[in-house]
Amino acid sequence: MSEKQARSLPKIPRHVAIIMDGNGRWARERGLPRLAGHRAGTENLRRIIEACVEFGIQYLTIYAFSTENWARPRDEVEGLMDIMEEVIDREVPKLHEQGVQIRHLGKMEGIRPELQKKLREAVELTRNNSRLILNVALNYGGRDEIVQAIRKMIRDGLSPEEVTEERVAQYLYTAGIPDPDLIIRTSGEYRMSNFLLWQGAYAEWYFTPVYWPDFDKEELRKALEEYARRQRRFGRVEPVEEPVR
Ligand code: IPE
Ligand code: IPE
Ligand code: MG
């Protein structure tokens, strides 16, 4: 896909969020352990980040590990954390070179200290980059995010009248990031799984049966074409082009 082709779409979402699902089933269908699926998933992530840059997407949010995923077998959780550390070591220097800014969405508490350190360092290293903002949702839960925000507002002594939609948004992990325009879920599951509950209020959803390790640039292009055909109304009668943000 050339840059020209990539940019030929009539409208491109500013913020794309992805529930990267189906690694386990991808592996099982090949007679491989689940962790092999997670490794294949991270390989794919590199390709999709590149494609997002080519398409001119400004914000990409990826769901890497939910607050509920701790309930998986210990070996899988530990293996996933190992993979994430490896991926940060291997990919962050390249991402930094490409001008990608990395942000973490989620609770640091509960993540093993080595991974916390790597995450903080990646965020710090890339903080002035602006080609693509990559939000990594790791130990992220939409309900947890809202609870953390409420606690912080109370601690800050906000009066009831000061609690507005704008103010709440400023207390979320995504403070300063526009809401997602398009949320993609791979692997044929049709649910939110606690992802961007507040921010996704008016997102367009795109579901595909393709497992995450097989969701390539061509699949992303199909999602973007579908998005370009959608009419967003935000509760009105007439389509609204892009919301003023
Ligand atoms: C998504 O793939 C990755 C994570 C949740 C970490 P899954 O591991 O959920 O794969 P399936 O849904 O079992 O196939
Ligand atoms: C959502 O996928 C979380 C991530 C992709 C990180 P899950 O596979 O955990 O979701 P459920 O359990 O099928 O809802
Ligand atoms: Mg899953």
Short mmCIF file of C-alpha atoms and ligand atoms in Angstrom, two decimals:
data_model
loop_
_atom_site.label_atom_id
_atom_site.label_comp_id
_atom_site.label_asym_id
_atom_site.label_seq_id
_atom_site.Cartn_x
_atom_site.Cartn_y
_atom_site.Cartn_z
CA MET A 1 0.00 0.00 0.00
CA SER A 2 1.48 3.32 -1.01
CA GLU A 3 1.19 6.46 1.09
CA LYS A 4 -0.97 7.92 -1.68
CA GLN A 5 -3.40 4.98 -1.56
CA ALA A 6 -3.44 5.19 2.19
CA ARG A 7 -4.42 8.82 2.07
CA SER A 8 -7.04 8.36 -0.63
CA LEU A 9 -9.78 7.59 1.91
CA PRO A 10 -12.31 10.44 2.08
CA LYS A 11 -12.10 10.73 5.85
CA ILE A 12 -9.68 9.27 8.33
CA PRO A 13 -10.50 8.85 12.01
CA ARG A 14 -8.31 10.96 14.19
CA HIS A 15 -8.28 8.37 16.98
CA VAL A 16 -8.50 4.60 16.44
CA ALA A 17 -8.72 2.19 19.39
CA ILE A 18 -8.27 -1.56 19.07
CA ILE A 19 -9.32 -4.49 21.24
CA MET A 20 -6.62 -6.89 20.07
CA ASP A 21 -8.46 -10.16 20.64
CA GLY A 22 -8.10 -13.74 19.43
CA ASN A 23 -4.42 -14.53 20.09
CA GLY A 24 -5.30 -17.66 22.07
CA ARG A 25 -7.63 -19.07 19.41
CA TRP A 26 -5.14 -18.20 16.66
CA ALA A 27 -2.56 -20.34 18.50
CA ARG A 28 -4.94 -23.18 19.32
CA GLU A 29 -5.94 -23.55 15.68
CA ARG A 30 -2.28 -24.08 14.86
CA GLY A 31 -1.68 -26.52 17.70
CA LEU A 32 0.54 -23.96 19.46
CA PRO A 33 0.58 -22.78 23.09
CA ARG A 34 -1.42 -19.60 23.83
CA LEU A 35 1.75 -17.62 24.44
CA ALA A 36 2.80 -18.27 20.82
CA GLY A 37 -0.39 -16.46 19.87
CA HIS A 38 0.52 -13.53 22.09
CA ARG A 39 3.96 -13.36 20.46
CA ALA A 40 2.38 -13.37 17.01
CA GLY A 41 0.06 -10.62 18.23
CA THR A 42 2.94 -8.37 19.20
CA GLU A 43 4.60 -8.94 15.81
CA ASN A 44 1.40 -7.78 14.21
CA LEU A 45 1.26 -4.71 16.40
CA ARG A 46 4.44 -3.37 14.82
CA ARG A 47 2.86 -3.65 11.36
CA ILE A 48 -0.33 -1.93 12.46
CA ILE A 49 1.52 0.95 14.10
CA GLU A 50 3.37 1.53 10.83
CA ALA A 51 0.12 1.38 8.88
CA CYS A 52 -1.48 3.93 11.21
CA VAL A 53 1.39 6.33 10.56
CA GLU A 54 0.93 5.81 6.79
CA PHE A 55 -2.80 6.43 7.02
CA GLY A 56 -2.25 9.64 8.92
CA ILE A 57 -4.02 8.49 12.08
CA GLN A 58 -2.98 10.70 14.98
CA TYR A 59 -3.94 8.58 18.00
CA LEU A 60 -3.86 4.81 18.34
CA THR A 61 -5.02 3.15 21.55
CA ILE A 62 -4.36 -0.54 22.05
CA TYR A 63 -5.89 -2.78 24.70
CA ALA A 64 -2.95 -4.87 25.86
CA PHE A 65 -4.10 -6.19 29.26
CA SER A 66 -7.31 -5.59 31.18
CA THR A 67 -7.88 -5.39 34.92
CA GLU A 68 -9.78 -8.68 34.49
CA ASN A 69 -6.95 -10.47 32.68
CA TRP A 70 -5.18 -11.07 36.03
CA ALA A 71 -7.70 -13.87 36.52
CA ARG A 72 -6.04 -15.96 33.78
CA PRO A 73 -3.72 -18.85 34.69
CA ARG A 74 -0.53 -17.65 36.33
CA ASP A 75 1.71 -19.01 33.57
CA GLU A 76 -0.15 -17.06 30.92
CA VAL A 77 -0.10 -13.84 32.95
CA GLU A 78 3.62 -14.17 33.70
CA GLY A 79 4.36 -15.05 30.07
CA LEU A 80 2.41 -12.02 28.87
CA MET A 81 4.33 -9.72 31.22
CA ASP A 82 7.63 -11.21 29.95
CA ILE A 83 6.52 -10.57 26.37
CA MET A 84 5.58 -6.98 27.18
CA GLU A 85 8.98 -6.33 28.72
CA GLU A 86 10.69 -7.83 25.65
CA VAL A 87 8.54 -5.79 23.30
CA ILE A 88 9.33 -2.54 25.11
CA ASP A 89 13.07 -3.30 25.03
CA ARG A 90 12.99 -4.20 21.36
CA GLU A 91 10.48 -1.76 19.90
CA VAL A 92 10.67 1.47 21.88
CA PRO A 93 13.98 2.71 20.38
CA LYS A 94 12.54 2.17 16.87
CA LEU A 95 9.24 3.80 17.78
CA HIS A 96 11.10 6.76 19.23
CA GLU A 97 13.07 7.10 15.98
CA GLN A 98 9.79 7.08 14.05
CA GLY A 99 8.42 9.91 16.18
CA VAL A 100 5.88 7.86 18.13
CA GLN A 101 4.85 9.12 21.56
CA ILE A 102 3.94 6.39 24.05
CA ARG A 103 1.43 6.90 26.83
CA HIS A 104 0.22 4.43 29.43
CA LEU A 105 -3.48 4.09 30.23
CA GLY A 106 -4.25 2.15 33.38
CA LYS A 107 -3.16 1.49 36.91
CA MET A 108 0.59 1.15 37.56
CA GLU A 109 -0.16 -0.50 40.89
CA GLY A 110 -0.21 -4.26 40.45
CA ILE A 111 2.18 -4.31 37.47
CA ARG A 112 5.53 -5.94 38.29
CA PRO A 113 8.19 -3.33 39.16
CA GLU A 114 10.50 -4.13 36.19
CA LEU A 115 7.68 -3.58 33.71
CA GLN A 116 6.53 -0.42 35.53
CA LYS A 117 10.05 0.96 35.16
CA LYS A 118 10.24 0.13 31.46
CA LEU A 119 6.83 1.70 30.86
CA ARG A 120 7.77 4.90 32.69
CA GLU A 121 11.04 5.12 30.78
CA ALA A 122 9.31 4.61 27.43
CA VAL A 123 6.79 7.35 28.26
CA GLU A 124 9.55 9.70 29.39
CA LEU A 125 11.80 9.02 26.37
CA THR A 126 9.06 9.65 23.81
CA ARG A 127 7.16 12.45 25.53
CA ASN A 128 8.03 15.13 22.97
CA ASN A 129 7.17 13.03 19.89
CA SER A 130 4.04 13.83 17.93
CA ARG A 131 3.87 11.79 14.71
CA LEU A 132 1.57 9.22 16.33
CA ILE A 133 0.34 9.09 19.92
CA LEU A 134 0.28 5.44 20.98
CA ASN A 135 -1.76 4.82 24.12
CA VAL A 136 -1.02 1.46 25.69
CA ALA A 137 -3.91 0.27 27.87
CA LEU A 138 -2.17 -2.10 30.27
CA ASN A 139 -3.80 -3.04 33.57
CA TYR A 140 -6.63 -0.91 32.23
CA GLY A 141 -10.32 -1.16 33.09
CA GLY A 142 -12.96 1.40 32.20
CA ARG A 143 -14.71 1.02 35.56
CA ASP A 144 -11.44 1.24 37.47
CA GLU A 145 -10.62 4.41 35.53
CA ILE A 146 -13.92 6.02 36.53
CA VAL A 147 -13.50 4.98 40.18
CA GLN A 148 -9.96 6.42 40.26
CA ALA A 149 -11.28 9.66 38.76
CA ILE A 150 -14.07 9.96 41.34
CA ARG A 151 -11.65 9.34 44.20
CA LYS A 152 -9.27 12.00 42.91
CA MET A 153 -12.06 14.55 42.43
CA ILE A 154 -13.17 13.98 46.01
CA ARG A 155 -9.59 14.26 47.29
CA ASP A 156 -9.21 17.52 45.34
CA GLY A 157 -12.30 18.83 47.12
CA LEU A 158 -14.40 19.57 44.03
CA SER A 159 -17.89 20.88 44.73
CA PRO A 160 -20.83 19.02 43.10
CA GLU A 161 -21.28 21.88 40.62
CA GLU A 162 -17.67 21.57 39.52
CA VAL A 163 -18.22 17.96 38.46
CA THR A 164 -18.98 18.44 34.78
CA GLU A 165 -18.42 16.13 31.81
CA GLU A 166 -15.37 18.15 30.81
CA ARG A 167 -13.95 17.96 34.32
CA VAL A 168 -14.51 14.21 34.60
CA ALA A 169 -12.68 13.74 31.27
CA GLN A 170 -9.70 15.61 32.72
CA TYR A 171 -9.48 13.09 35.56
CA LEU A 172 -9.40 10.00 33.34
CA TYR A 173 -6.22 8.26 32.18
CA THR A 174 -6.95 9.75 28.74
CA ALA A 175 -6.84 13.39 29.91
CA GLY A 176 -6.03 15.59 26.92
CA ILE A 177 -6.63 12.84 24.35
CA PRO A 178 -9.66 13.19 22.05
CA ASP A 179 -12.32 10.50 22.26
CA PRO A 180 -11.88 7.51 19.95
CA ASP A 181 -13.66 7.88 16.61
CA LEU A 182 -13.40 4.21 15.72
CA ILE A 183 -13.09 1.19 17.98
CA ILE A 184 -12.08 -2.07 16.31
CA ARG A 185 -12.54 -5.48 17.92
CA THR A 186 -11.01 -8.51 16.28
CA SER A 187 -11.84 -12.23 16.70
CA GLY A 188 -15.61 -12.13 16.29
CA GLU A 189 -16.53 -11.09 19.84
CA TYR A 190 -19.18 -8.39 20.18
CA ARG A 191 -18.57 -6.80 23.54
CA MET A 192 -16.75 -3.91 25.19
CA SER A 193 -14.89 -5.93 27.85
CA ASN A 194 -14.48 -2.83 30.04
CA PHE A 195 -12.68 -0.79 27.35
CA LEU A 196 -13.00 3.02 27.15
CA LEU A 197 -16.47 3.03 28.72
CA TRP A 198 -16.62 6.80 29.06
CA GLN A 199 -14.60 7.81 26.01
CA GLY A 200 -16.40 5.44 23.65
CA ALA A 201 -19.80 7.09 24.15
CA TYR A 202 -20.01 8.10 20.48
CA ALA A 203 -17.35 5.91 18.87
CA GLU A 204 -18.13 3.97 15.73
CA TRP A 205 -17.59 0.22 16.28
CA TYR A 206 -16.10 -2.16 13.75
CA PHE A 207 -16.13 -5.91 14.37
CA THR A 208 -14.26 -8.50 12.34
CA PRO A 209 -13.95 -12.28 12.75
CA VAL A 210 -10.22 -12.05 11.91
CA TYR A 211 -7.96 -12.98 14.85
CA TRP A 212 -5.59 -10.23 15.97
CA PRO A 213 -2.34 -11.85 14.67
CA ASP A 214 -3.92 -11.92 11.17
CA PHE A 215 -5.36 -8.40 11.28
CA ASP A 216 -2.98 -6.82 8.77
CA LYS A 217 -2.83 -3.49 6.92
CA GLU A 218 -5.39 -4.69 4.41
CA GLU A 219 -7.83 -5.51 7.22
CA LEU A 220 -7.19 -2.10 8.76
CA ARG A 221 -7.89 -0.48 5.40
CA LYS A 222 -11.25 -2.32 5.25
CA ALA A 223 -12.12 -0.96 8.69
CA LEU A 224 -11.18 2.57 7.63
CA GLU A 225 -13.23 2.27 4.44
CA GLU A 226 -16.22 1.17 6.48
CA TYR A 227 -15.66 4.11 8.85
CA ALA A 228 -15.53 6.51 5.90
CA ARG A 229 -19.00 5.30 4.84
CA ARG A 230 -20.55 5.83 8.26
CA GLN A 231 -22.67 8.87 9.06
CA ARG A 232 -22.16 10.12 12.58
CA ARG A 233 -25.01 12.08 14.06
CA PHE A 234 -24.20 12.62 17.75
CA GLY A 235 -27.90 12.61 18.57
CA ARG A 236 -28.90 15.06 15.84
CA VAL A 237 -30.97 14.53 12.73
CA GLU A 238 -28.41 15.52 10.11
CA PRO A 239 -24.96 13.93 9.85
CA VAL A 240 -22.25 15.87 11.65
CA GLU A 241 -18.96 15.94 9.77
CA GLU A 242 -16.29 15.77 12.43
CA PRO A 243 -17.16 16.85 15.96
CA VAL A 244 -15.46 20.04 17.05
CA ARG A 245 -12.83 18.99 19.58
C1 IPE B 1 -6.16 -11.09 23.42
O1 IPE B 1 -6.17 -12.42 23.02
C2 IPE B 1 -4.93 -10.76 24.23
C3 IPE B 1 -5.17 -10.52 25.66
C4 IPE B 1 -6.32 -10.51 26.24
C5 IPE B 1 -4.01 -10.28 26.50
P1 IPE B 1 -6.81 -13.54 23.93
O2 IPE B 1 -5.74 -14.13 24.80
O3 IPE B 1 -7.99 -13.03 24.66
O4 IPE B 1 -7.25 -14.62 22.84
P2 IPE B 1 -8.57 -15.50 22.87
O5 IPE B 1 -9.72 -14.55 23.00
O6 IPE B 1 -8.45 -16.41 24.04
O7 IPE B 1 -8.54 -16.21 21.56
C1 IPE B 2 -10.16 -7.95 26.12
O1 IPE B 2 -10.08 -9.26 25.66
C2 IPE B 2 -8.86 -7.52 26.72
C3 IPE B 2 -7.75 -7.37 25.78
C4 IPE B 2 -7.78 -7.54 24.48
C5 IPE B 2 -6.50 -6.98 26.39
P1 IPE B 2 -10.51 -10.49 26.56
O2 IPE B 2 -10.26 -11.71 25.74
O3 IPE B 2 -9.86 -10.44 27.87
O4 IPE B 2 -12.08 -10.23 26.76
P2 IPE B 2 -13.24 -11.23 27.16
O5 IPE B 2 -12.81 -11.93 28.40
O6 IPE B 2 -13.39 -12.20 26.02
O7 IPE B 2 -14.44 -10.36 27.32
MG MG B 3 -9.96 -12.94 24.24
#
